[in-house]
Coordinates of C-alpha atoms in Angstrom, one line a residue:
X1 CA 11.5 -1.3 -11.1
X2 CA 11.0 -4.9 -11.1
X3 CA 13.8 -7.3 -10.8
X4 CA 15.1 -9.4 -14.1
X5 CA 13.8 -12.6 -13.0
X6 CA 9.8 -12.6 -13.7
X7 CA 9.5 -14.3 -10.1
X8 CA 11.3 -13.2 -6.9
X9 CA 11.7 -16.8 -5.4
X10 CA 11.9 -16.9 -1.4
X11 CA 14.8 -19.0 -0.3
X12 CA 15.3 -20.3 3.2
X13 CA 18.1 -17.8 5.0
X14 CA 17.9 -19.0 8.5
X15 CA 16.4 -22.2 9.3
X16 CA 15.2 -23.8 12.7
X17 CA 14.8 -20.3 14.8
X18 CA 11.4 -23.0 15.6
X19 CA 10.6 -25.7 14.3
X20 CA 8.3 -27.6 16.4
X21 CA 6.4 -30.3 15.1
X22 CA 3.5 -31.9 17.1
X23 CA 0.0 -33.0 17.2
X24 CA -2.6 -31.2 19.6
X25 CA -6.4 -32.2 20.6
X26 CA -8.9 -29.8 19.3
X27 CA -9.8 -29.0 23.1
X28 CA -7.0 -27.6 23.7
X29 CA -5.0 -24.1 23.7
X30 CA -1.7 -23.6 22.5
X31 CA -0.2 -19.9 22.1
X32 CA 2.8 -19.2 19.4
X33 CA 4.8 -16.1 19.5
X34 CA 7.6 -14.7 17.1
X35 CA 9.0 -11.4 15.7
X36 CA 10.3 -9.7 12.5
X37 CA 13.6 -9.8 12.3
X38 CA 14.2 -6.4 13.6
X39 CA 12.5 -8.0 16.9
X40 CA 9.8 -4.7 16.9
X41 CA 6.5 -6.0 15.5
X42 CA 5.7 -9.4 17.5
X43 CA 2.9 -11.8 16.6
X44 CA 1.1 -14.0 19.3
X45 CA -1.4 -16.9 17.7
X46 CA -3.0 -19.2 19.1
X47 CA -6.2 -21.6 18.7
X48 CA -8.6 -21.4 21.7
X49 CA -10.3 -24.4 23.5
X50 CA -13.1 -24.7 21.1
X51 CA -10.6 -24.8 17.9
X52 CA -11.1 -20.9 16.4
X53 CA -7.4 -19.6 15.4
X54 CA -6.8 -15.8 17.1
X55 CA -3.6 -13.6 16.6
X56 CA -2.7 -10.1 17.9
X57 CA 0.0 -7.8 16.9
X58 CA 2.5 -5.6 18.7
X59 CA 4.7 -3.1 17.5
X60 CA 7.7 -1.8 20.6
X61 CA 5.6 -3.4 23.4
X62 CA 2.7 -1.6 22.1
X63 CA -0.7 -3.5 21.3
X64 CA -1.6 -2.6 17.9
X65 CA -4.3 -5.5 16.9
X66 CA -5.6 -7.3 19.6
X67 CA -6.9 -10.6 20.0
X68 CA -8.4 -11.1 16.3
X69 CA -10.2 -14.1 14.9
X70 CA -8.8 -16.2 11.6
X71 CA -10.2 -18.4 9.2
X72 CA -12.0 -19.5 6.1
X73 CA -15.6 -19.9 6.5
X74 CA -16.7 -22.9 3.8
X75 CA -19.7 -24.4 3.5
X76 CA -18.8 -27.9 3.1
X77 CA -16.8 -28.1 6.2
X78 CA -16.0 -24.6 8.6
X79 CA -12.6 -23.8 8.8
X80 CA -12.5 -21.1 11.6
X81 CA -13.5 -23.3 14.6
X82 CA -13.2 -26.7 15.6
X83 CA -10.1 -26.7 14.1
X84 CA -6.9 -28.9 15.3
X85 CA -3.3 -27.7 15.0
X86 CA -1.1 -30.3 13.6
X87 CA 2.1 -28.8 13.3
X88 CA 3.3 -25.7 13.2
X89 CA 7.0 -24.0 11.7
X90 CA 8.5 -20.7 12.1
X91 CA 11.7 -19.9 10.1
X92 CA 13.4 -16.6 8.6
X93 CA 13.9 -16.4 4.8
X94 CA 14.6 -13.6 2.6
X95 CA 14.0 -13.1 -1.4
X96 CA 16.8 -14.4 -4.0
X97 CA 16.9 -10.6 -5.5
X98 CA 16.7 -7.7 -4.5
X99 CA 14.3 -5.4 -6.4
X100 CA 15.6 -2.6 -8.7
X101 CA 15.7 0.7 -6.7
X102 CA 15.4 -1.4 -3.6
X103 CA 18.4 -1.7 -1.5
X104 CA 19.5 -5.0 -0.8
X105 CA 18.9 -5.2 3.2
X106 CA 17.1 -6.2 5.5
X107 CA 14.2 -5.0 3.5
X108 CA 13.4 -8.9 1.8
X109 CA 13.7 -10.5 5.3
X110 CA 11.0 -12.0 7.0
X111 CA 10.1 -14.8 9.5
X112 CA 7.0 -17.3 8.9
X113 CA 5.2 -19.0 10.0
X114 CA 2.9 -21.8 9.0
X115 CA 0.3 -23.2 11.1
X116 CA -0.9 -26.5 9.7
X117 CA -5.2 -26.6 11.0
X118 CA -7.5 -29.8 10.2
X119 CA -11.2 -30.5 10.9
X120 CA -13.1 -33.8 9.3
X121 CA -10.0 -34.6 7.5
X122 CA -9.6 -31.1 5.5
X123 CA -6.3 -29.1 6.1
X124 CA -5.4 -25.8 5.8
X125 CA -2.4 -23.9 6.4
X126 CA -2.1 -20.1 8.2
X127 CA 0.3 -18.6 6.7
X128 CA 1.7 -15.2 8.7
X129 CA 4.6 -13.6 7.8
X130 CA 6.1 -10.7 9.8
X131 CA 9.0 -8.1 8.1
X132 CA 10.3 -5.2 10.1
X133 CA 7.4 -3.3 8.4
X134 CA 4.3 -5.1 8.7
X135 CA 2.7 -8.3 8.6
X136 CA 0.8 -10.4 6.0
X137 CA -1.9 -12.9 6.3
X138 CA -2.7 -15.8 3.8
X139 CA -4.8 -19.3 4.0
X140 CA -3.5 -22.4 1.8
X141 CA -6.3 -25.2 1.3
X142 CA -5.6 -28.5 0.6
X143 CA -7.2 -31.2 -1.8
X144 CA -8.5 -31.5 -5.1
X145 CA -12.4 -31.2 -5.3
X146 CA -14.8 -28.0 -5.3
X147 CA -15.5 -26.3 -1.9
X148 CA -17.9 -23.1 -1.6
X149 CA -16.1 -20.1 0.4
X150 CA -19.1 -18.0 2.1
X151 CA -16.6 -15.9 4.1
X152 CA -13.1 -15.0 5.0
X153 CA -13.7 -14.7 8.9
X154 CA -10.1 -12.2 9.6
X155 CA -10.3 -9.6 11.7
X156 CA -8.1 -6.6 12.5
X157 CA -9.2 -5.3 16.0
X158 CA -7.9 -2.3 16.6
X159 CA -6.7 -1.0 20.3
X160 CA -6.7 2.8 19.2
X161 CA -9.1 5.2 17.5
X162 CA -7.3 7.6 15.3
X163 CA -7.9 9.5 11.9
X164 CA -8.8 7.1 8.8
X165 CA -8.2 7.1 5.1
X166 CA -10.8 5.0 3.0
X167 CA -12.7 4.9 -0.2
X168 CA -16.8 3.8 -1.0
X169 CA -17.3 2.2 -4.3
X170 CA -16.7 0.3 -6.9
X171 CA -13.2 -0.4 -8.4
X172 CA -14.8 -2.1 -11.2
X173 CA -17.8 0.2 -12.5
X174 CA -15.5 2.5 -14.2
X175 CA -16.4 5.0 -11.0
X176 CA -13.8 7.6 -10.5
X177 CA -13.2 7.7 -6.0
X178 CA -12.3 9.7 -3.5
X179 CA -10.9 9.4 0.3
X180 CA -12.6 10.3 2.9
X181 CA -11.4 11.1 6.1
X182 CA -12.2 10.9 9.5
X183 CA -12.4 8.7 12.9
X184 CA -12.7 5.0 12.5
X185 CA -15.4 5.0 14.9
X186 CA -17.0 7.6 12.6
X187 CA -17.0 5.9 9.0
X188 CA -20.5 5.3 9.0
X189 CA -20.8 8.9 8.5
X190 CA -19.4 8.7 4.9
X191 CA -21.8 6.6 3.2
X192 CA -21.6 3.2 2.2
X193 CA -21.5 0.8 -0.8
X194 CA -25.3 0.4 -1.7
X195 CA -24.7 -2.3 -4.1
X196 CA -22.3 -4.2 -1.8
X197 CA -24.9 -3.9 0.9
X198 CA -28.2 -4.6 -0.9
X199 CA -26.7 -8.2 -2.0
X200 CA -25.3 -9.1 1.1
X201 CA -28.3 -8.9 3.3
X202 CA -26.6 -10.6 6.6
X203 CA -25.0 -7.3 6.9
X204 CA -27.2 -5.0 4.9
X205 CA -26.8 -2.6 7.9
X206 CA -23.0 -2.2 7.7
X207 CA -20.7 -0.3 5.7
X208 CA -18.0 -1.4 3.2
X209 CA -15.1 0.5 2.6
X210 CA -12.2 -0.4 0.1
X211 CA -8.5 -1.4 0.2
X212 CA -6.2 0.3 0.7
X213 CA -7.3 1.9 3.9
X214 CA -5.1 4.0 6.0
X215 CA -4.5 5.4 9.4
X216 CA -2.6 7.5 12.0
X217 CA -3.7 6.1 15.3
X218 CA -4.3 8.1 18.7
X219 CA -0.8 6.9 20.0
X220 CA 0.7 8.2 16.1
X221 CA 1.7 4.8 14.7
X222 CA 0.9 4.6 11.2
X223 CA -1.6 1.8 9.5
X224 CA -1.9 0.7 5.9
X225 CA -4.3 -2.3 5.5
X226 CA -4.3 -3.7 1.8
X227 CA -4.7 -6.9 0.1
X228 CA -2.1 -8.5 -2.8
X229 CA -2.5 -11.2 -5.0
X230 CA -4.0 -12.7 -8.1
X231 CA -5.9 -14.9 -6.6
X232 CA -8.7 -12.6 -5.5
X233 CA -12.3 -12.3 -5.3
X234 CA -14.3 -10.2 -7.5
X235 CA -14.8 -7.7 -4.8
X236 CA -12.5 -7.6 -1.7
X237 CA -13.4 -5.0 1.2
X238 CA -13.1 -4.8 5.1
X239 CA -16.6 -4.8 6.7
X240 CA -16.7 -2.1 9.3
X241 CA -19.8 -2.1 12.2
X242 CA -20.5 1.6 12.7
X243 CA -19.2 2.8 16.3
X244 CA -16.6 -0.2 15.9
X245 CA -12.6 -0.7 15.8
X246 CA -13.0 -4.0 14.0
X247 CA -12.7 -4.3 10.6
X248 CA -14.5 -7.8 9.1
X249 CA -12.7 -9.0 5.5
X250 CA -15.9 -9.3 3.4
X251 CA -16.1 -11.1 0.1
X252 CA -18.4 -10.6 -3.1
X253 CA -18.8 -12.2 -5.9
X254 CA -21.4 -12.2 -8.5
X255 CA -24.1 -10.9 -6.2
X256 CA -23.6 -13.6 -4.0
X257 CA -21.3 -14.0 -0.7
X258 CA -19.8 -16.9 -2.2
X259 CA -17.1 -18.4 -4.5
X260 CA -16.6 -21.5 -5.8
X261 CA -13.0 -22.5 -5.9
X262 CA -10.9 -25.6 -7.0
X263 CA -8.3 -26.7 -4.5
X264 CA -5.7 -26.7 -3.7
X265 CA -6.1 -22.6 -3.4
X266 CA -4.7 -19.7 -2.1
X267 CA -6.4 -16.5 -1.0
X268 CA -4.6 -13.1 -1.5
X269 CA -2.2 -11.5 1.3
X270 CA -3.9 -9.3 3.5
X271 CA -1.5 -7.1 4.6
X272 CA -1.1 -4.3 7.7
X273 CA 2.1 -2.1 7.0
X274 CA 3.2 -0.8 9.8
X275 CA 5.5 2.4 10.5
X276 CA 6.0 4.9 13.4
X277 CA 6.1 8.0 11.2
X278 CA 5.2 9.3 7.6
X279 CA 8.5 9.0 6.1
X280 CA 8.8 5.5 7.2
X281 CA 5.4 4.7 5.7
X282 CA 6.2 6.3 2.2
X283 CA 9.5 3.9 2.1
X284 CA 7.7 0.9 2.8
X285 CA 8.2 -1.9 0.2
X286 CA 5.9 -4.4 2.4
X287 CA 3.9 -4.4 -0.5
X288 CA 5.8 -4.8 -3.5
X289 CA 8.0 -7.7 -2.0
X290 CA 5.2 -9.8 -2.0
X291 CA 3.9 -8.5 -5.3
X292 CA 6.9 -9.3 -7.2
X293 CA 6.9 -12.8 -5.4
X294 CA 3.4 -13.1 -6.6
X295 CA 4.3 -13.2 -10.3
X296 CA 1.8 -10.3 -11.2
X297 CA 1.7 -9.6 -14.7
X298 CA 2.8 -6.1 -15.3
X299 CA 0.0 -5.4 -17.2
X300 CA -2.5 -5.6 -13.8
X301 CA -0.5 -3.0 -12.4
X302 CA -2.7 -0.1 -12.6
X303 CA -1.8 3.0 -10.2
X304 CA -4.7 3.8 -8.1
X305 CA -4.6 7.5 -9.2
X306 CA -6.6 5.8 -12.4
X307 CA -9.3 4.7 -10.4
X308 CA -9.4 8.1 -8.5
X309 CA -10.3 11.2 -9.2
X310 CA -7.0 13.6 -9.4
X311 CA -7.6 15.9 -6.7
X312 CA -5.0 17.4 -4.0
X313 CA -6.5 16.1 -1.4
X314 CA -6.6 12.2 -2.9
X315 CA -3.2 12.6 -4.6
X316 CA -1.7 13.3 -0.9
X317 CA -2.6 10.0 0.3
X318 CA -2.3 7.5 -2.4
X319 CA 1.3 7.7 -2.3
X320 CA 1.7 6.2 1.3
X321 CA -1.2 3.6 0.3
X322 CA 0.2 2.2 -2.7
X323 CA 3.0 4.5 -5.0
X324 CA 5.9 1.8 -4.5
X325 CA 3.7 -1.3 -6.2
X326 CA 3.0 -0.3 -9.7
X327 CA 5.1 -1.0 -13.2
X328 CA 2.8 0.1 -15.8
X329 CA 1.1 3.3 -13.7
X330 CA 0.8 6.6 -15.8
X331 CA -0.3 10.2 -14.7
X332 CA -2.7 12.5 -15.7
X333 CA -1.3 15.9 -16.5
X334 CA -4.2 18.2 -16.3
X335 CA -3.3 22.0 -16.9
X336 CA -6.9 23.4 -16.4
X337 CA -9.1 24.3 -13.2
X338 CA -10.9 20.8 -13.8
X339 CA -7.7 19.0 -12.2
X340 CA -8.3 20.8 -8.9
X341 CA -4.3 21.4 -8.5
X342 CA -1.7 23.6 -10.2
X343 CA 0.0 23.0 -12.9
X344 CA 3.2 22.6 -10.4
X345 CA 1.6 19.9 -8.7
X346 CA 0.6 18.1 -11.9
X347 CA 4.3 18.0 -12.5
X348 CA 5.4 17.2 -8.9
X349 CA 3.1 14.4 -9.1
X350 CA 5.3 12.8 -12.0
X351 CA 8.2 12.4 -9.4
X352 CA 5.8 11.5 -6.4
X353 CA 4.6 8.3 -8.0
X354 CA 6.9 5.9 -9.1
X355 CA 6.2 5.4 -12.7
X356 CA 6.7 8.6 -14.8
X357 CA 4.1 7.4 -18.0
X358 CA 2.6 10.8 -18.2
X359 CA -0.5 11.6 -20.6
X360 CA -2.4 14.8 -20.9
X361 CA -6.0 14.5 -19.9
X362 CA -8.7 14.4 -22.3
X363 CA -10.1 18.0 -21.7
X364 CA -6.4 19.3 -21.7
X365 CA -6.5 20.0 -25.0
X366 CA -3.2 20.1 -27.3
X367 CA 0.0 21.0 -26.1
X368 CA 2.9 22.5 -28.0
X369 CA 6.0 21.0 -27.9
X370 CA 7.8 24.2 -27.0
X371 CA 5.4 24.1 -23.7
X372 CA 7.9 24.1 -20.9
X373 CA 5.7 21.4 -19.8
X374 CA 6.1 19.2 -22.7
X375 CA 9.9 20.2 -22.0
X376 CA 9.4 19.0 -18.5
X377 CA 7.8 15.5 -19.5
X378 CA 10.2 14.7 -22.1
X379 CA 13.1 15.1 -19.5
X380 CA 11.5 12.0 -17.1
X381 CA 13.2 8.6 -17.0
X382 CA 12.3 5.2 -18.2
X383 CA 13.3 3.8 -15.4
X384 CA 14.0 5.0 -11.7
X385 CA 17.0 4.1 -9.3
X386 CA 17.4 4.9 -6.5
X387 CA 14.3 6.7 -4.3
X388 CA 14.9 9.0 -1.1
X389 CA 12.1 10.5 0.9
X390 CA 12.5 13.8 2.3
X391 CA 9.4 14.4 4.0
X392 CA 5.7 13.9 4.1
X393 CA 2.8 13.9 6.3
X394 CA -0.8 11.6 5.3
X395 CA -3.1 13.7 3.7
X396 CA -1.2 16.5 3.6
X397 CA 1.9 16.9 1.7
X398 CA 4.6 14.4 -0.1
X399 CA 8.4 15.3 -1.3
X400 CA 10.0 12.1 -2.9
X401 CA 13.9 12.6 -4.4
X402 CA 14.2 10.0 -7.3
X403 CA 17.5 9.1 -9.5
X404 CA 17.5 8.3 -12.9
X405 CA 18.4 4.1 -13.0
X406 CA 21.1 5.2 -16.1
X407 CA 22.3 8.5 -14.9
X408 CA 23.5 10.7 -12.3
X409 CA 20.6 12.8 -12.8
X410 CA 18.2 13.0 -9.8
X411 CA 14.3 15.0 -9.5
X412 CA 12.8 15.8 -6.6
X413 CA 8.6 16.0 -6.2
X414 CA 6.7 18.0 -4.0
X415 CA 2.7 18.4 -3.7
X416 CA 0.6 19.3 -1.2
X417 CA -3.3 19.5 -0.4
X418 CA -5.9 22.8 0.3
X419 CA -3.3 24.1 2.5
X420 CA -0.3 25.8 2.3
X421 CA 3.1 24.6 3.4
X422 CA 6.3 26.0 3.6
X423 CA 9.1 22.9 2.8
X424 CA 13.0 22.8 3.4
X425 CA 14.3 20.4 0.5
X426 CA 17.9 19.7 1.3
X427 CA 19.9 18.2 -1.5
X428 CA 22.3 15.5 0.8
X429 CA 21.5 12.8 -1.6
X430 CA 23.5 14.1 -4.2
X431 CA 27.0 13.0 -5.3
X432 CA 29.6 15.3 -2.4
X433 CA 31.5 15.7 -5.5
X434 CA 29.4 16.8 -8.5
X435 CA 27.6 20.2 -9.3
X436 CA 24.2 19.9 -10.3
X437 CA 22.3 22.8 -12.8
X438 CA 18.7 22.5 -11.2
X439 CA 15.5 23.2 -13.4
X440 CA 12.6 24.1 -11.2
X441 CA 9.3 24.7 -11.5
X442 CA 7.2 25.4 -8.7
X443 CA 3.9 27.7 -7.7
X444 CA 3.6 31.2 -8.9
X445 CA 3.0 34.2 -5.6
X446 CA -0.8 34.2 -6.5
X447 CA -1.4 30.1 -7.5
X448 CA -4.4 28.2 -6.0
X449 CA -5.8 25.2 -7.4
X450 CA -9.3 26.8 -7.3
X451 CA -9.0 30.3 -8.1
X452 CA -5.4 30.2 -9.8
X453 CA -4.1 26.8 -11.2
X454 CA -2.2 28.1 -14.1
X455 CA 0.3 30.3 -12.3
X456 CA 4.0 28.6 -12.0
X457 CA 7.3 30.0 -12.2
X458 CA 10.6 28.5 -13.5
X459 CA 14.2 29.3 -12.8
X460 CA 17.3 27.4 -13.0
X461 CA 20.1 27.6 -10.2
X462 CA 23.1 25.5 -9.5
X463 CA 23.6 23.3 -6.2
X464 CA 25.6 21.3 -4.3
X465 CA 24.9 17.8 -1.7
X466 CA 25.4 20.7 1.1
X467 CA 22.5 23.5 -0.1
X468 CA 19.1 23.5 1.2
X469 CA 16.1 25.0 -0.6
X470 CA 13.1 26.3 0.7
X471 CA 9.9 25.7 -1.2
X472 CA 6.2 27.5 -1.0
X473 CA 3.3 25.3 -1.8
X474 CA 0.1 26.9 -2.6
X475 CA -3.4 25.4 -2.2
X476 CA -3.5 22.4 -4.4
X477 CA 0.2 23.2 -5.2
X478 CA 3.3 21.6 -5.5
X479 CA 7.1 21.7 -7.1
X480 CA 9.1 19.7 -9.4
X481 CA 13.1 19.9 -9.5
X482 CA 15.2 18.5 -12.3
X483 CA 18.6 18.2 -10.9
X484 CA 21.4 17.0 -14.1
X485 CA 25.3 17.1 -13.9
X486 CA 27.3 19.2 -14.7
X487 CA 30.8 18.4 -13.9
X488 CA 32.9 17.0 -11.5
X489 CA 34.1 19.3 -8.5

């Protein structure tokens, strides 16, 4: 899925849409405004009379963030007030390459722009970049000596209440997470991160909640808040004052809220995707762009379904946090009541996320390799092509269509949570001129994750680009479609 050159350089595509270049007292305010390049999400920053950088976000005339607060918070010299803007820059570029899978559109646009801050002769650059589907957030510091960061001071203020997706814990302990869900207002209902809050004790009464963290607002936009880098600290969360809309970026390291770091130095993205419905949210590539421009190493891409606990309910919302980022994810396949899904969602799950490494669980046991769902495994792709997304709600259900990157072959994915759901899948994305022998396997009459995990059913038909299928997902249940040609019309 990544691109053949290890870094995705960003090259200037359209220069001077700003460029303003000017020097302003720290007394006084100065307001910048600019949009993606589809014109829908609009930033407004500015730096207020007593030098502390603020920006909002709005998405169709419709206040998303408002008025938030920016900044690194040192302890040599505060940069998040008193600051002066020297110069600031806003220009469209777009990546060199298009990613694999990733059509090459309007997708690797984005406009920027660098706001160039002093105070007592230390600089700093806010870096915010806007693409049609959501906006990131980064800090450059300048020099060459040690500073102490105590605090990354950014905010996301949010205008609406709505129904959150968020994780307590600790990626690094080798604990095994779930989502919660639930108002924003009403997180501190979930519990909190006792070891997070026992060190810090400025905040000792608030609660931390991990990245990614999702959300359908009351007005139904669509919200996924996440950081991206390599640059970051050994704990990165968003802060969250119970009763509150704001969430706080929060540091910890080493049982301290601190980190020394060598300049010059970047911090990671912080990034809000934005997206008006489900679908739109599952296609976002927001985050890998600026993953493969980061240079990750494919070996720190771990899909977050490792770090969680592979349940229905979690497996239905880490694809719209993070299924388009990874290169080296793999999947459980758990065939036993302990994977609290059926066996066809185990196998939709494959097609859901992006990377199809599959292993068998350890309390699976031994499979034989006349299972049909050894059959089923050995039939995924190395690689995938192209990706279409056929429906999908947040914590409810997923169907991703996905085409093999060295065939005509295509699979289709479908799981779902507790509930039941009854799916159309149509099969437009296929070639109008090819006929297509389709392999399914989907949920048995009586299949429920709790009471009936084991019961699937499998049947081949032939289709066509103009069929439609209707699918029945069970509690915890799911589908998986193999779709291979079979000859020219």
């Amino acid at each position: 899925l990544f691109p053949n050159t290890r870094l995705c350089r960003s090259v200037k595509f359209f220069s001077a849409l700003l460029v303003l270049l000017f020097a302003l007292s720290g007394c006084s305010d100065s307001t910048i405004r600019f949009s993606s390049p589809d014109k829908d999400l609009m930033v407004t920053f500015r730096i207020d009379t007593k030098g502390v950088p603020y920006y909002s976000l709005t998405y169709k005339n419709e206040l998303l963030i408002d008025e938030s607060r920016l900044g690194l918070h040192l302890q040599e010299v505060p940069m998040d007030t008193a600051l002066t803007l020297l110069s600031h820059t806003v220009e469209m570029n777009r990546y060199a390459d298009a990613p694999i899978g990733i059509p090459a559109d309007s997708s690797g646009i984005y406009n920027e722009l660098i706001a160039k801050v002093s105070r007592e002769n230390k600089e700093m650059d806010i870096v915010i970049r806007l693409y049609d589907d959501g906006v990131a957030i980064r800090y450059w510091l300048r020099g060459y000596e040690n500073v102490i960061l105590e605090g990354d001071m950014t905010e996301i203020n949010l205008t609406n209440d709505g129904t959150a997706y968020w994780s307590v814990g600790d990626y690094n302990s080798g604990e095994k997470l779930n989502y919660y869900r639930g108002d924003i207002t009403r997180i501190a209902e979930s519990g909190y991160d006792t070891l997070l809050n026992k060190a810090d004790r400025r905040f000792k009464d608030n609660i931390y909640v991990n990245t990614p963290f999702l959300m359908k607002t009351q007005s139904g936009k669509y919200l996924n808040l996440q950081q991206v880098g390599c640059t970051g600290y050994d704990y990165y969360k968003l802060r969250v004052i119970p009763g509150e809309r704001t969430l706080y970026s929060s540091i910890y390291v080493d049982g301290l809220n601190q980190k020394v770091i060598t300049l010059p130095y970047n911090t990671q993205w912080q990034t809000i995707g934005v997206a008006e419905s489900a679908s739109d949210l599952l296609a976002s590539d927001l985050v890998y762009n600026l993953s493969v421009e980061e240079d990750e190493e494919k070996e720190k891409y771990t899909h977050p379904i490792s770090r969680y606990n592979n349940f229905c309910y979690n497996n239905v919302i880490l694809p719209f946090s993070r299924h388009y980022e990874g290169n080296r994810e793999y999947v459980l396949l758990d065939i036993t009541e302990k994977s609290a899904s059926t066996i066809a969602h185990q196998m939709g799950l494959h097609i859901v996320f992006n990377r199809p490494l599959s292993v068998y669980s350890d309390y699976t046991g031994t499979i034989s390799e006349s299972h049909p769902i050894s059959e089923f495994v050995r039939q995924l792709p190395a690689e995938w092509g192209e990706t279409r997304i056929i429906g999908g709600e947040l914590g409810k259900y997923v169907i991703v269509a996905r085409k093999d990157l060295n065939s005509d072959n295509w699979f289709v994915g479908g799981i779902g949570d507790g509930d039941i759901y009854d799916v159309d899948v149509s099969f437009d994305f296929l070639a109008s001129d090819l006929l297509y022998r389709a392999n399914i396997y989907e949920d048995g009459k009586k299949a429920d994750w709790l009471r009936n995990p084991g019961d699937y059913v499998q049947q081949q038909i032939f289709v066509r680009k103009d069929n439609t299928m209707s699918f029945h997902i069970a509690p915890g249940g799911g589908f998986a479609i193999i779709l291979k040609k079979v000859k020219n019309s």
